[in-house]
Each structure stands twice: as structure tokens, then as C-alpha cells.
């Protein structure tokens, strides 16, 4: 299993944000994307997920099986927003995404237990604190299986304990042969990861 | 897909869903008409089907701006687009339209017979108007979805959707009202315009979601 990006360039509103980005990630590898604000970290993740078009280059996913024919189908995308409905309970939100995304993995209560929200499934999502909301969104990564996790500032709003718990979850994912690409300012607590520093080209 | 339908239905019915707003607007329009037109019962009976249709049309345009905007604001739309390989995006849009119709527009159809009484319509006329609304209103939602997808990124897109969509729903309105009249006015036929109304709904059930899917795909930023 490999995720390949070659000479990728992305633009926003007709203006090039980055170009010439390339990397190859194999099973169990993680890539941390860093760089100053506006250097195109989020844009890169959205380009990889196929949510934004790329102006040049190529992005491909070579899976071991036929389950994930395209890059988009192989990706979990955790963006700035949590993609949960405030009016529905945490349980209902997660159940929906589990049914909709397919490839079910952990059950809802197990996933909530993993992120330290055990027993809070019955609360409306809107009642949770910022950090708890983020943890519920992280639980979304666990309920259905995707080999590639695209994480955009995944730990924003998390406290230290949750940070450590999330780092362990990411390590488990990599150990199981998954791929992680994370855009962040904060150290993620992952060891032996590749890093990609955005914005250097523009700084020169 | 069933999960998406149920989720959107729950969202529509729960607090803040706005399902009741449409019915209240519909009620306000229909109740105001007799005061404005005057107590001429024959005139009211004659314009009744048209007024019901116009009221229902405007009321069903009301909640359309939230169809995709709510999903866009909380990031769900990204994930719906990301899952396009599993669930064709047009199909996702179609299911969202169905859920929106059930939660926000079906109550209008159910309220229509009651409001028909305000317009001094005959039982047959009321039945025909309700039937044409039942068949015709999905078409409004399907076109509306395309309008909602185009304006999804605009903070106050509601009025723009109405302006974009209104010219396109005029045929639905014409055939709906014609069929409703045909049921009560003897020489006018009921079946041909009713069949065309059914055809319009089925046609737009395909075109609308496809157009909306294209707009959503190019609108993610």
C-alpha cells in the first residue's frame, strides 16, 4: 500500500499556494506537514482528499485490495470542523457516519471509550465542550476503517491527557499498516515520522 | 443512504429544523387572502387552487437555503463529497431532497386541505389540489437543490435561491394549477396536465440532483 504525490501544486482563488510537493508514504508511515499560517497546509490536505483540484502533478493511492479504488475512498478527513450535528446526540452522529461511511470497525461505545468519552453518547453533541467535541470527531476515525488519515490540526482544543491518548491512537493506526498525514503546529507525539515543511520555497 | 435520510429527517423535526416555519408561512398567506380579496365566496372558490399552489410554492422555497449550507458549515459536506465513490453524490443529494421534502414540504401538503376550506373550495377541488401538490412539490425541492448547491457558499443565499429557482418552477406551477382546475371545471381535462406534472417531477428528480452534485463538487473550497 502506497500513497504517492508527485510534483503537486495547489491553488486557491487562482493564486498558487504551493508547488512541487512530492512524497511517497508506505504502510505504517506518517507525514507531519508544518509551516507558517497561509503556507498551504490545509490546502494540501484538501488537494490530497480530492476536495480541491490540483493544478499540476499527480496523486495516487496503490492499495493492496480492491476495497479502496481511489484516494478519496481510502481517506478519513478530519478538518477544522467536526462534521457533527449539534441537535443530534453523539451516539446518533457517530451511528450515522458509521452507516454512511461503511467498512465498520469499532462499535460506537468502544470508539467513545477509546477517546475517553465513555458514557457520554446520549448527550446532544452541542452540549459537549470544545475538547470533547474534538474527541468525538476523532472517534469518527475509529468507527469505520480507512487506511489513510488526513488530519488538519487534529489536536486543537485537546488537553494533555487527550493529546497523549490521540498520539497512541495514531501510533496504533500506523502499527496496523495505516498512513497518516497531519498538518499541525503542535508536536503530535509521533516518533519516526517524515516531515514536510511548507512555505520554504516562498520564503527564499 | 437510509442513515442519511433518517439523520436529515431527525434534524428537520427537532428544534431549529424549521419544519414548522413553512407551514406557518403557508397558513399566513392563505388566511390573509380572503381579507384582501373580500368575502366573495365564488371568487375565492375560483382562485382557491391557484392560491394554494402559490402559497405552497413560496413556503417550500423558504427552507431550501439550509439544505446544504448547514452541512457545509459543520464540515459534513466535505465528508459527503469525500464518500462520493461509495455513494454517488447525485444520489446523496437525492436522498437529502427526499428527507427535506418529508420534513418541510409534506406538512404543507397535509395542511393544504384544511387551508382549502378558507378558500371555500369544494371537497373535490380540495382533493385535487392536495393530490397535485403531493405530486408536484417534490419537483420544486429537486430544482431547489440545484439552486441551493450553487449558492451554498453565500452567507445569505436564501433570497438568491428563490430568484434562481422561481423561473424554473413556473412549469410545475402551471401544470399543477391546470390539473387542479381540471378536476372541478367540467370541460377542462384533469388527466393530461396531471400526467405532465408527474413527468416533470420524475424528470427533475434526475436533472436536479445531478446539477446539484456538479455544483457541490466544484464548490468545495
Coordinates of C-alpha atoms in Angstrom, one line a residue:
Chain A
X1 CA 0.0 0.0 0.0
X2 CA 1.4 3.3 -1.0
X3 CA 0.3 6.9 -1.2
X4 CA 2.2 8.8 -3.9
X5 CA 2.2 12.5 -4.6
X6 CA 4.4 13.8 -7.4
X7 CA 5.1 17.5 -8.2
X8 CA 1.8 18.5 -6.7
X9 CA 0.7 22.1 -6.9
X10 CA -2.3 23.7 -5.4
X11 CA -4.0 27.0 -5.8
X12 CA -6.7 28.9 -4.1
X13 CA -8.8 31.5 -5.9
X14 CA -6.4 31.3 -8.9
X15 CA -3.3 32.0 -6.9
X16 CA -0.7 29.3 -6.4
X17 CA -0.3 28.4 -2.8
X18 CA 2.4 25.8 -3.2
X19 CA 4.0 23.8 -5.9
X20 CA 6.4 21.0 -6.4
X21 CA 5.3 19.0 -3.4
X22 CA 6.1 15.3 -3.7
X23 CA 6.2 12.4 -1.2
X24 CA 5.8 8.7 -1.1
X25 CA 4.3 7.1 2.0
X26 CA 4.2 3.3 2.5
X27 CA 2.4 1.2 5.1
X28 CA 2.8 2.5 8.7
X29 CA 4.4 5.8 7.7
X30 CA 3.3 9.2 8.9
X31 CA 3.9 12.6 7.4
X32 CA 3.7 15.7 9.5
X33 CA 3.1 18.9 7.5
X34 CA 4.3 22.0 9.2
X35 CA 4.8 25.6 8.2
X36 CA 3.6 29.1 8.9
X37 CA 0.0 30.3 8.5
X38 CA -1.1 30.5 4.9
X39 CA 1.6 28.3 3.7
X40 CA -1.0 25.9 2.3
X41 CA -1.1 23.0 4.8
X42 CA -4.9 22.8 4.8
X43 CA -5.0 23.3 1.1
X44 CA -2.5 20.4 0.6
X45 CA -4.7 18.1 2.7
X46 CA -7.8 19.1 0.8
X47 CA -6.0 18.6 -2.5
X48 CA -4.9 15.1 -1.4
X49 CA -8.5 14.3 -0.4
X50 CA -9.7 15.5 -3.8
X51 CA -11.8 18.2 -2.3
X52 CA -9.8 20.8 -4.2
X53 CA -8.5 20.3 -7.7
X54 CA -4.7 20.2 -8.2
X55 CA -3.3 22.3 -11.0
X56 CA -0.3 20.2 -11.7
X57 CA 1.1 16.8 -10.7
X58 CA -0.3 13.5 -9.7
X59 CA -1.7 11.9 -6.6
X60 CA -2.3 8.2 -6.4
X61 CA -3.2 5.5 -4.0
X62 CA -2.0 2.0 -4.6
X63 CA -4.0 -0.3 -2.3
X64 CA -3.4 -4.0 -1.6
X65 CA -7.0 -4.8 -2.3
X66 CA -9.9 -3.6 -4.4
X67 CA -11.7 -2.0 -1.4
X68 CA -10.3 1.4 -2.0
X69 CA -10.1 2.2 -5.7
X70 CA -9.4 5.9 -5.4
X71 CA -7.5 8.2 -3.0
X72 CA -10.7 9.8 -1.7
X73 CA -12.3 6.4 -0.9
X74 CA -9.2 5.5 1.2
X75 CA -9.2 8.6 3.2
X76 CA -10.6 9.8 6.5
X77 CA -10.6 13.6 6.5
X78 CA -10.6 15.4 9.9
X79 CA -10.9 19.0 9.1
X80 CA -11.2 22.1 11.2
X81 CA -14.9 21.4 11.6
X82 CA -16.1 18.3 13.4
X83 CA -18.8 17.3 10.9
X84 CA -21.3 16.6 13.7
X85 CA -24.8 17.9 14.2
X86 CA -25.3 19.8 17.4
X87 CA -29.0 18.8 17.6
X88 CA -28.3 15.1 17.5
X89 CA -26.7 13.1 20.2
X90 CA -23.1 11.9 20.0
X91 CA -24.4 8.3 19.5
X92 CA -26.7 9.3 16.7
X93 CA -24.0 11.4 15.0
X94 CA -21.5 8.5 15.1
X95 CA -24.0 5.9 14.1
X96 CA -24.8 8.0 11.0
X97 CA -21.2 8.3 9.9
X98 CA -20.6 4.6 10.7
X99 CA -23.5 3.6 8.4
X100 CA -22.8 6.1 5.8
X101 CA -19.0 5.5 5.5
X102 CA -19.2 1.7 5.6
X103 CA -16.2 -0.5 6.4
X104 CA -17.3 -0.5 10.0
X105 CA -14.6 -1.1 12.6
X106 CA -15.1 -0.3 16.2
X107 CA -18.6 -0.1 17.7
X108 CA -19.8 3.3 18.9
X109 CA -19.4 2.7 22.6
X110 CA -15.9 1.2 22.1
X111 CA -14.8 4.2 20.0
X112 CA -16.2 6.6 22.6
X113 CA -14.3 4.6 25.3
X114 CA -11.1 4.9 23.2
X115 CA -11.3 8.7 23.2
X116 CA -12.3 9.0 26.8
X117 CA -16.0 9.9 26.2
X118 CA -17.4 6.6 27.5
X119 CA -21.0 7.0 28.7
X120 CA -21.5 10.4 27.1
X121 CA -23.1 9.0 23.9
X122 CA -26.6 10.0 25.0
X123 CA -25.7 13.8 25.2
X124 CA -26.6 16.1 22.3
X125 CA -23.3 16.9 20.5
X126 CA -23.9 20.6 21.1
X127 CA -23.7 20.2 24.9
X128 CA -20.1 19.0 24.8
X129 CA -17.1 21.3 25.4
X130 CA -14.7 22.2 22.6
X131 CA -12.2 19.5 23.5
X132 CA -14.9 16.9 24.0
X133 CA -16.3 17.8 20.6
X134 CA -12.9 17.3 19.0
X135 CA -12.6 13.9 20.7
X136 CA -16.0 12.8 19.5
X137 CA -14.8 13.8 15.9
X138 CA -11.7 11.7 16.5
X139 CA -13.9 8.8 17.4
X140 CA -15.2 9.1 13.9
X141 CA -11.8 7.9 12.6
X142 CA -12.2 4.7 14.6
X143 CA -15.7 3.6 13.7
X144 CA -15.0 3.0 10.1
X145 CA -11.8 1.7 8.5
X146 CA -9.8 3.9 6.2
X147 CA -6.1 3.2 5.5
X148 CA -5.2 6.9 5.2
X149 CA -6.0 9.5 7.8
X150 CA -5.8 13.1 6.7
X151 CA -5.7 15.3 9.9
X152 CA -5.9 19.0 9.9
X153 CA -4.9 20.4 13.2
X154 CA -6.2 17.3 14.9
X155 CA -5.2 18.2 18.4
X156 CA -6.6 21.8 18.6
X157 CA -8.6 22.1 21.8
X158 CA -7.4 18.9 23.3
X159 CA -5.9 18.8 26.8
X160 CA -2.6 17.0 27.6
X161 CA -4.1 13.7 28.5
X162 CA -6.3 13.6 25.4
X163 CA -3.2 14.6 23.4
X164 CA -1.3 11.6 24.6
X165 CA -4.3 9.3 24.1
X166 CA -4.7 10.6 20.5
X167 CA -0.9 10.0 19.9
X168 CA -1.4 6.4 21.0
X169 CA -4.3 6.0 18.6
X170 CA -2.3 7.4 15.7
X171 CA 0.6 5.0 16.7
X172 CA -1.8 2.1 16.7
X173 CA -3.1 3.1 13.3
X174 CA 0.4 3.2 11.9
X175 CA 1.4 0.0 13.6
X176 CA -1.6 -1.6 11.8
X177 CA -0.2 -0.5 8.5
X178 CA -2.1 2.8 8.1
X179 CA -0.9 6.0 6.7
X180 CA -1.2 9.4 8.4
X181 CA -0.8 12.8 7.0
X182 CA -1.2 15.5 9.6
X183 CA -1.0 19.3 9.3
X184 CA -0.2 20.9 12.6
X185 CA 1.8 23.5 14.6
X186 CA 1.8 21.4 17.7
X187 CA 4.0 18.3 18.3
X188 CA 1.9 15.2 17.9
X189 CA 4.0 12.9 19.9
X190 CA 4.6 10.6 17.0
X191 CA 8.1 9.0 16.6
X192 CA 10.0 8.4 13.5
X193 CA 7.8 10.4 11.2
X194 CA 8.7 12.2 8.0
X195 CA 8.2 15.9 8.0
X196 CA 7.3 18.2 5.2
X197 CA 7.9 21.9 5.7
X198 CA 5.6 24.1 3.7
X199 CA 6.3 27.7 2.7
X200 CA 10.1 27.3 2.4
X201 CA 10.0 27.9 -1.3
X202 CA 8.2 31.2 -0.9
X203 CA 10.4 32.3 2.0
X204 CA 13.6 32.1 -0.1
Chain B
X1 CA -28.4 6.1 2.4
X2 CA -31.2 5.2 4.8
X3 CA -29.0 6.5 7.5
X4 CA -28.7 9.9 5.7
X5 CA -32.4 10.1 5.2
X6 CA -33.1 9.4 8.9
X7 CA -30.5 11.8 10.0
X8 CA -31.8 14.7 7.9
X9 CA -35.4 13.8 8.9
X10 CA -34.4 14.0 12.6
X11 CA -32.6 17.3 12.0
X12 CA -35.7 18.7 10.3
X13 CA -38.1 17.6 13.0
X14 CA -36.0 18.6 16.0
X15 CA -35.7 22.1 17.4
X16 CA -34.3 24.6 14.9
X17 CA -35.1 22.4 12.0
X18 CA -37.6 24.9 10.6
X19 CA -40.2 22.4 9.5
X20 CA -42.9 24.4 11.2
X21 CA -41.8 27.7 9.6
X22 CA -43.1 26.7 6.2
X23 CA -46.5 25.6 7.5
X24 CA -46.9 28.9 9.4
X25 CA -45.9 30.9 6.4
X26 CA -48.4 28.9 4.2
X27 CA -51.1 29.5 6.8
X28 CA -50.3 33.2 7.0
X29 CA -50.6 33.6 3.2
X30 CA -53.8 31.6 2.8
X31 CA -55.5 33.3 5.8
X32 CA -54.6 36.7 4.5
X33 CA -56.1 36.2 1.0
X34 CA -59.8 36.3 1.9
X35 CA -59.3 39.5 3.9
X36 CA -57.6 41.1 0.9
X37 CA -59.9 39.7 -1.9
X38 CA -63.1 40.3 0.1
X39 CA -65.9 37.9 1.1
X40 CA -66.9 36.9 -2.5
X41 CA -67.2 33.2 -2.0
X42 CA -67.4 32.3 -5.7
X43 CA -64.3 34.3 -6.5
X44 CA -62.5 32.7 -3.6
X45 CA -63.5 29.2 -4.8
X46 CA -62.3 30.1 -8.3
X47 CA -58.9 31.3 -7.3
X48 CA -58.5 28.8 -4.5
X49 CA -56.4 26.2 -6.2
X50 CA -54.0 28.8 -7.6
X51 CA -53.6 30.5 -4.2
X52 CA -53.0 27.1 -2.5
X53 CA -50.3 26.3 -5.1
X54 CA -48.6 29.7 -4.9
X55 CA -48.6 29.6 -1.2
X56 CA -47.2 26.1 -1.1
X57 CA -44.6 27.0 -3.7
X58 CA -43.3 30.0 -1.8
X59 CA -43.4 28.2 1.5
X60 CA -41.4 25.3 0.1
X61 CA -38.7 27.7 -1.2
X62 CA -38.3 29.1 2.4
X63 CA -36.2 26.4 4.0
X64 CA -34.2 25.5 0.9
X65 CA -31.1 27.6 1.7
X66 CA -30.3 25.4 4.6
X67 CA -30.4 22.2 2.6
X68 CA -26.6 22.2 2.0
X69 CA -25.5 25.2 4.0
X70 CA -25.9 23.5 7.4
X71 CA -23.8 20.6 6.2
X72 CA -21.2 23.0 4.8
X73 CA -20.8 25.0 8.0
X74 CA -20.1 22.0 10.2
X75 CA -17.9 20.2 7.7
X76 CA -20.3 17.3 6.9
X77 CA -20.5 18.4 3.3
X78 CA -16.8 17.6 2.8
X79 CA -17.3 14.1 4.1
X80 CA -20.4 13.6 1.9
X81 CA -18.3 14.7 -1.1
X82 CA -15.4 12.5 0.0
X83 CA -17.6 9.5 0.1
X84 CA -18.7 10.1 -3.5
X85 CA -17.1 6.8 -4.5
X86 CA -19.3 4.8 -2.2
X87 CA -22.5 6.8 -2.6
X88 CA -22.8 8.6 -5.9
X89 CA -23.0 12.3 -5.0
X90 CA -26.2 12.8 -7.0
X91 CA -27.8 10.0 -5.1
X92 CA -26.8 11.6 -1.8
X93 CA -28.4 14.9 -2.9
X94 CA -31.5 13.0 -4.0
X95 CA -31.8 11.4 -0.6
X96 CA -31.3 14.8 1.1
X97 CA -34.0 16.2 -1.1
X98 CA -36.4 13.4 -0.1
X99 CA -35.7 14.0 3.6
X100 CA -36.1 17.7 3.2
X101 CA -39.4 17.1 1.4
X102 CA -40.7 14.8 4.1
X103 CA -39.7 17.1 6.9
X104 CA -40.6 20.5 5.5
X105 CA -42.9 20.2 2.4
X106 CA -45.1 17.2 3.3
X107 CA -46.6 19.1 6.2
X108 CA -47.7 21.8 3.7
X109 CA -49.4 19.1 1.6
X110 CA -51.1 17.8 4.7
X111 CA -52.2 21.3 5.7
X112 CA -53.4 22.2 2.2
X113 CA -56.9 20.5 2.6
X114 CA -57.6 22.4 5.8
X115 CA -56.5 25.7 4.2
X116 CA -58.6 24.9 1.2
X117 CA -61.7 25.4 3.5
X118 CA -60.6 29.0 4.0
X119 CA -60.9 29.4 0.2
X120 CA -64.4 28.0 0.0
X121 CA -63.3 25.1 -2.2
X122 CA -65.4 22.1 -3.0
X123 CA -64.3 18.8 -1.4
X124 CA -63.4 17.5 -4.9
X125 CA -61.4 20.7 -5.6
X126 CA -59.6 20.3 -2.3
X127 CA -58.8 16.7 -3.0
X128 CA -57.4 17.6 -6.5
X129 CA -55.3 20.5 -5.2
X130 CA -53.8 18.3 -2.4
X131 CA -53.1 15.5 -4.9
X132 CA -51.4 17.8 -7.4
X133 CA -49.4 19.3 -4.5
X134 CA -48.3 15.9 -3.4
X135 CA -47.1 15.0 -6.8
X136 CA -45.7 18.4 -7.8
X137 CA -43.9 19.7 -4.7
X138 CA -41.0 17.2 -4.9
X139 CA -40.1 18.8 -8.3
X140 CA -39.8 22.2 -6.5
X141 CA -37.4 20.6 -4.0
X142 CA -35.3 18.9 -6.7
X143 CA -34.8 22.2 -8.7
X144 CA -34.3 24.0 -5.4
X145 CA -31.5 21.6 -4.6
X146 CA -29.6 22.8 -7.7
X147 CA -30.2 26.4 -6.6
X148 CA -29.1 25.6 -3.0
X149 CA -25.9 23.9 -4.3
X150 CA -25.0 26.9 -6.4
X151 CA -25.5 29.4 -3.5
X152 CA -24.1 27.1 -0.8
X153 CA -21.1 29.3 -0.2
X154 CA -23.1 32.6 0.1
X155 CA -24.0 33.6 3.6
X156 CA -27.4 35.0 2.7
X157 CA -28.2 32.9 -0.3
X158 CA -31.9 32.3 0.6
X159 CA -33.4 35.1 -1.5
X160 CA -31.0 34.3 -4.3
X161 CA -32.2 30.7 -4.4
X162 CA -35.8 31.9 -4.7
X163 CA -34.9 34.2 -7.6
X164 CA -32.8 31.5 -9.3
X165 CA -35.4 28.8 -8.9
X166 CA -38.7 30.6 -9.4
X167 CA -38.4 30.8 -13.2
X168 CA -37.6 27.1 -13.4
X169 CA -40.6 26.0 -11.3
X170 CA -43.1 28.0 -13.3
X171 CA -44.0 25.0 -15.5
X172 CA -44.6 22.9 -12.4
X173 CA -46.9 25.7 -11.1
X174 CA -48.8 26.0 -14.4
X175 CA -49.5 22.3 -14.8
X176 CA -50.3 21.8 -11.1
X177 CA -52.9 24.6 -11.1
X178 CA -54.2 23.5 -14.5
X179 CA -54.8 19.9 -13.2
X180 CA -56.4 21.2 -10.0
X181 CA -58.8 23.3 -12.1
X182 CA -59.4 20.5 -14.5
X183 CA -60.8 18.3 -11.7
X184 CA -63.6 20.8 -10.9
X185 CA -64.3 22.7 -14.1
X186 CA -66.1 20.3 -16.3
X187 CA -64.8 20.8 -19.9
X188 CA -61.2 21.1 -18.8
X189 CA -59.3 17.8 -18.6
X190 CA -57.6 16.6 -15.4
X191 CA -55.5 13.7 -16.6
X192 CA -53.3 15.2 -19.3
X193 CA -51.9 18.1 -17.1
X194 CA -51.7 15.8 -14.2
X195 CA -49.6 13.3 -16.2
X196 CA -47.3 16.1 -17.4
X197 CA -46.9 17.2 -13.8
X198 CA -45.9 13.6 -12.8
X199 CA -43.5 13.6 -15.8
X200 CA -42.0 16.9 -14.7
X201 CA -41.4 15.6 -11.2
X202 CA -39.7 12.5 -12.5
X203 CA -37.6 14.4 -15.0
X204 CA -36.4 16.9 -12.4
X205 CA -35.8 14.1 -9.9
X206 CA -32.9 13.2 -12.2
X207 CA -31.8 16.6 -13.5
X208 CA -31.9 18.5 -10.2
X209 CA -29.7 16.2 -8.1
X210 CA -27.2 15.8 -11.0
X211 CA -26.9 19.5 -11.4
X212 CA -26.6 20.0 -7.6
X213 CA -23.9 17.3 -7.4
X214 CA -21.8 19.1 -10.1
X215 CA -22.3 22.4 -8.3
X216 CA -21.3 21.0 -4.9
X217 CA -18.2 19.2 -6.4
X218 CA -16.9 22.4 -7.9
X219 CA -18.0 24.5 -4.9
X220 CA -15.8 22.9 -2.2
X221 CA -13.1 25.2 -1.1

